[in-house]
C-alpha positions as a Markdown table, in Angstrom:
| # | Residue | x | y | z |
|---|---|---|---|---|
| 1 | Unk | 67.6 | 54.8 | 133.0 |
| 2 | Unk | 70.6 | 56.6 | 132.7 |
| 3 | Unk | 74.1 | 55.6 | 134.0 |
| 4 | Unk | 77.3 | 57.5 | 134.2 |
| 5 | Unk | 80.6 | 55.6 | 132.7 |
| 6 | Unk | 82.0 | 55.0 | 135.7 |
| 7 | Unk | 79.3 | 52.3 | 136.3 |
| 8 | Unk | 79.5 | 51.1 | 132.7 |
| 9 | Unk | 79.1 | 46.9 | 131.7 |
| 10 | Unk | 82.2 | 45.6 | 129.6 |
| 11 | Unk | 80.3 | 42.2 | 128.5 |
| 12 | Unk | 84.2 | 41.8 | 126.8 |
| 13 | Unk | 86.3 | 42.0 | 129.7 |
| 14 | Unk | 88.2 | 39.3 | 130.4 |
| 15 | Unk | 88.9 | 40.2 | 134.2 |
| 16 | Unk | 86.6 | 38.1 | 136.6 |
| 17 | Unk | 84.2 | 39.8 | 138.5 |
| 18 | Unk | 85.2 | 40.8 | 141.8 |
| 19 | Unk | 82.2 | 42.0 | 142.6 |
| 20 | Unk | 80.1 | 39.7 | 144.3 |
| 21 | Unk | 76.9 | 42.1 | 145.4 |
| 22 | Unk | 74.3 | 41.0 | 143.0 |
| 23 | Unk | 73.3 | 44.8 | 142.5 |
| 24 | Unk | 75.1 | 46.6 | 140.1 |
| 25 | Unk | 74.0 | 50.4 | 140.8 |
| 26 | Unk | 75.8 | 49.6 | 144.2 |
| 27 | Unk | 79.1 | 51.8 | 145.2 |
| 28 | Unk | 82.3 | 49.4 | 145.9 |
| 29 | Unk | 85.2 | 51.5 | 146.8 |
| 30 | Unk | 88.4 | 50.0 | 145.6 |
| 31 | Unk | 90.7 | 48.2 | 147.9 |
| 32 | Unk | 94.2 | 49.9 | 148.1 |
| 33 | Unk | 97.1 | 48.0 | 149.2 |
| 34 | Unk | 99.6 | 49.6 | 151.2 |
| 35 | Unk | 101.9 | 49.0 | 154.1 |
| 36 | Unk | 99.9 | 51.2 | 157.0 |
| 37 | Unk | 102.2 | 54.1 | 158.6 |
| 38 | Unk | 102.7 | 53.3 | 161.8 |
| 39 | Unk | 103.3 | 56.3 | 163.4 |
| 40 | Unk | 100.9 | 57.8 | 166.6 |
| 41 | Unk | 100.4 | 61.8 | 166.2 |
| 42 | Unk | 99.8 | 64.0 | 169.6 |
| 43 | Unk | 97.8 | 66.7 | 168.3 |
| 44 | Unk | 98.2 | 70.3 | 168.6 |
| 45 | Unk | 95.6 | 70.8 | 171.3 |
| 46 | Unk | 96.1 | 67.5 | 173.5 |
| 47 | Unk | 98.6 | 68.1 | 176.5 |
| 48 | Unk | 99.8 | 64.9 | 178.2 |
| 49 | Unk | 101.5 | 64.2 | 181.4 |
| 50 | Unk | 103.1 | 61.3 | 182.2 |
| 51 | Unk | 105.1 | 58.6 | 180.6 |
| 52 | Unk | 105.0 | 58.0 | 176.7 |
| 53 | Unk | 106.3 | 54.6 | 176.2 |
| 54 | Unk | 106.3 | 51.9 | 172.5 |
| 55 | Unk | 107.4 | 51.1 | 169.6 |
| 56 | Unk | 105.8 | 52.8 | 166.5 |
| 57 | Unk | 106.9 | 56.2 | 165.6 |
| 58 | Unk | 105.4 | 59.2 | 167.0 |
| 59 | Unk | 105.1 | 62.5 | 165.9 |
| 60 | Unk | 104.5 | 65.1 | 168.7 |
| 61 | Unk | 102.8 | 68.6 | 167.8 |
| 62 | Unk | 100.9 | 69.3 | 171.0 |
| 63 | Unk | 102.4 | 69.2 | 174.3 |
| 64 | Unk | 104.1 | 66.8 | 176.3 |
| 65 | Unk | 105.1 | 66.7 | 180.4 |
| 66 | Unk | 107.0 | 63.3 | 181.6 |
| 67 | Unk | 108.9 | 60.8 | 180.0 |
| 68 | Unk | 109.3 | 59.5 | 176.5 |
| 69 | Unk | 110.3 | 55.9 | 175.9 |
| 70 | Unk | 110.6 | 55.0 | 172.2 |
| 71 | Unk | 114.4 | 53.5 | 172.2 |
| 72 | Unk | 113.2 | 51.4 | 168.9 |
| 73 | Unk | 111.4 | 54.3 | 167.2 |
| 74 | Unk | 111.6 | 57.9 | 165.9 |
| 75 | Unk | 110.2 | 60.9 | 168.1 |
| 76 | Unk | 109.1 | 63.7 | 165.7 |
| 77 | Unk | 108.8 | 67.0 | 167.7 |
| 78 | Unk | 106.3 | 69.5 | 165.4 |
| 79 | Unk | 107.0 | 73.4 | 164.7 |
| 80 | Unk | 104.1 | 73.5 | 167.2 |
| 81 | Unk | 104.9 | 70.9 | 169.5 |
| 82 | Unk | 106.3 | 71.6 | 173.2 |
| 83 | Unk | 108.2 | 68.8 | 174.8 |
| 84 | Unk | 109.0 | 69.2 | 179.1 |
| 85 | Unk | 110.9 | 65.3 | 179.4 |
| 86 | Unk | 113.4 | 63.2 | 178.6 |
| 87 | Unk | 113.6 | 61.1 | 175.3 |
| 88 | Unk | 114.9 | 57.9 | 175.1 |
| 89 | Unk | 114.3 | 56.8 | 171.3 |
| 90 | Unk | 116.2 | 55.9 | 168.1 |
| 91 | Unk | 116.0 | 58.8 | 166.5 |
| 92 | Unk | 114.9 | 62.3 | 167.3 |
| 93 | Unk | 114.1 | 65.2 | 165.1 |
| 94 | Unk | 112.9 | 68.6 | 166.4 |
| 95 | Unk | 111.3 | 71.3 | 164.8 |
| 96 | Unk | 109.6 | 72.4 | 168.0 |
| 97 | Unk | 110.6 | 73.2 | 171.6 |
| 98 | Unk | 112.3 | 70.1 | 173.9 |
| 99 | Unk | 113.8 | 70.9 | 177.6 |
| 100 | Unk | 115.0 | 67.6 | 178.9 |
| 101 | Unk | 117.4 | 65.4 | 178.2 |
| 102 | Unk | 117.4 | 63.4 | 174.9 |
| 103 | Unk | 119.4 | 59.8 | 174.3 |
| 104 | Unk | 119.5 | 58.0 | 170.9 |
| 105 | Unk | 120.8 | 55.1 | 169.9 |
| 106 | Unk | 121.1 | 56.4 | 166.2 |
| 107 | Unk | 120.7 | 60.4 | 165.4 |
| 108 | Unk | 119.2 | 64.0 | 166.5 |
| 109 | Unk | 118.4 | 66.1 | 164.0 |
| 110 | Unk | 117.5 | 69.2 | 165.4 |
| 111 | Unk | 115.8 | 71.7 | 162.2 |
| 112 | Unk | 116.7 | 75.2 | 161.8 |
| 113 | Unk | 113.3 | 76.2 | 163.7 |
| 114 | Unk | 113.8 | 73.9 | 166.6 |
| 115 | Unk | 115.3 | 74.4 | 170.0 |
| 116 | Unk | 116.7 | 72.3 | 172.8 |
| 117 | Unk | 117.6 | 72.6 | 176.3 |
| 118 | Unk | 119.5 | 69.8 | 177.7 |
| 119 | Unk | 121.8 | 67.3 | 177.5 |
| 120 | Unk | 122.2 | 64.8 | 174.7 |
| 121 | Unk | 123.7 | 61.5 | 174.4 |
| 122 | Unk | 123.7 | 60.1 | 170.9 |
| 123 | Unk | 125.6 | 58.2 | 168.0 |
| 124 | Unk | 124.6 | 61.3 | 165.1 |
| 125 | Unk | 123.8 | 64.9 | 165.5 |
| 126 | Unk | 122.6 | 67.2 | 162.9 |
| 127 | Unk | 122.1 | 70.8 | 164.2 |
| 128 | Unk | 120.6 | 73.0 | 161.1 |
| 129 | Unk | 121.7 | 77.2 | 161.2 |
| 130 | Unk | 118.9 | 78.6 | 163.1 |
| 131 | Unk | 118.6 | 76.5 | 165.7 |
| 132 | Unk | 118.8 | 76.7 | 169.2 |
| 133 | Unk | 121.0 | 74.4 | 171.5 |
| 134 | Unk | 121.7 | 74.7 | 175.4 |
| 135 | Unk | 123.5 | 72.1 | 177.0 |
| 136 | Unk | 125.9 | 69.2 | 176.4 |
| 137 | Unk | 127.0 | 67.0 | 173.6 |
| 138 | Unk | 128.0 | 62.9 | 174.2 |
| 139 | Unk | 128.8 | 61.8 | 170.7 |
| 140 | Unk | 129.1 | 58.2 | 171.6 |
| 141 | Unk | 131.6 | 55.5 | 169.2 |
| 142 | Unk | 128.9 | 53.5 | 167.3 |
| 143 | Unk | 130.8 | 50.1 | 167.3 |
| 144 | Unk | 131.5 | 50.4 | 171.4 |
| 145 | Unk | 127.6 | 51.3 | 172.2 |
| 146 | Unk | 126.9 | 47.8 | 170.0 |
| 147 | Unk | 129.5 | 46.0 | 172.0 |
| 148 | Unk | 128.2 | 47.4 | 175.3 |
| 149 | Unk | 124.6 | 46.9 | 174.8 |
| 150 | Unk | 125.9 | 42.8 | 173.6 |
| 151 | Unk | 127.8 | 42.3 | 176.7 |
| 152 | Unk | 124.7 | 43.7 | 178.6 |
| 153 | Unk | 122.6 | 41.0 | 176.9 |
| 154 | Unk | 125.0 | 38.1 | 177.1 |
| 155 | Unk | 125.3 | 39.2 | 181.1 |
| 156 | Unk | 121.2 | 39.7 | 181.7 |
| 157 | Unk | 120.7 | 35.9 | 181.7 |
| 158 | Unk | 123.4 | 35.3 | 184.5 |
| 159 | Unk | 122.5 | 38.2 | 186.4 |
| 160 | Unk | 118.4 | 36.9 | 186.2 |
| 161 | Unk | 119.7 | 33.2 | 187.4 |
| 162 | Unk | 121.5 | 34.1 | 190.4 |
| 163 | Unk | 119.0 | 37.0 | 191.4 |
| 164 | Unk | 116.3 | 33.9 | 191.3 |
| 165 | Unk | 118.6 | 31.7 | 193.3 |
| 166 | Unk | 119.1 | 33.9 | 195.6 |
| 167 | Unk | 115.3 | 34.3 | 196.3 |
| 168 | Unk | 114.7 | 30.9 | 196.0 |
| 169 | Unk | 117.4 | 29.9 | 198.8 |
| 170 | Unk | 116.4 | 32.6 | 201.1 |
């Protein structure tokens, strides 16, 4: 019976067998390891409406009517994609179409085929030649966004304990 040299038999390997099917002819794929991407895809065909909301990174290049809340991700808008709602994410980068507002808490990158109309709020903005803004610009200071969104924090606790005794004495 003939075999190819892929399926060859090294009697003088010194590497264990990790093989433990007790047929040889049998096909065992090899086991890669790598970090999976996390990052959801809208395709070019699906149109959603309604709210978008987690925390993996999403790339966009169908069409999208509602909300999008990603404020610990990146939002990817395709050279196909369509975007009718607001953003709220770490980063945005469009290469497609967005009207709605857009807030980051690090950068928008909009490409030199992408377009936007509305406001943005953000820390970073890269606008490429070629591309198309309408609207306004809130470059925000870094270090007071951080201090802001700490005192927010430190305050939330206080805030929940005297909402709940408020309820609780009522």
């Amino acid at each position: 019976m003939l075999q190819s040299s892929d399926y060859s038999y090294n009697p003088k390997s010194n590497a264990p067998a990790s093989n433990p099917n007790p047929n040889p002819n049998a096909y065992n794929p090899v086991k890669t390891v790598t970090a999976p991407v996390d990052q959801a895809t809208i395709g070019r065909t699906l149109v959603i409406k309604g709210e978008i909301s987690g925390s993996e990174a999403l790339y966009i290049d169908g069409r999208v009517e509602g909300k999008i809340l990603m404020p610990e991700s990146r939002v990817t808008i395709g050279r196909n994609g369509k975007v009718d709602a607001s953003i709220q994410a770490r980063e945005v980068v469009v290469m497609g179409k967005v009207s709605g507002n857009i807030e980051c808490s690090d950068r928008v990158d909009i490409r030199s085929e992408g377009s936007v109309t509305g406001d943005i709020s953000t820390v970073r903005i890269s606008v490429e030649d070629g591309a198309a803004l309408k609207g306004g610009i809130q470059v925000r200071n870094e270090q007071k966004h951080k201090e802001v969104q700490a005192q927010t924090q430190a305050n939330a606790p206080s805030e929940l304990q005297k909402a709940m005794a408020a309820t609780a004495s009522a």
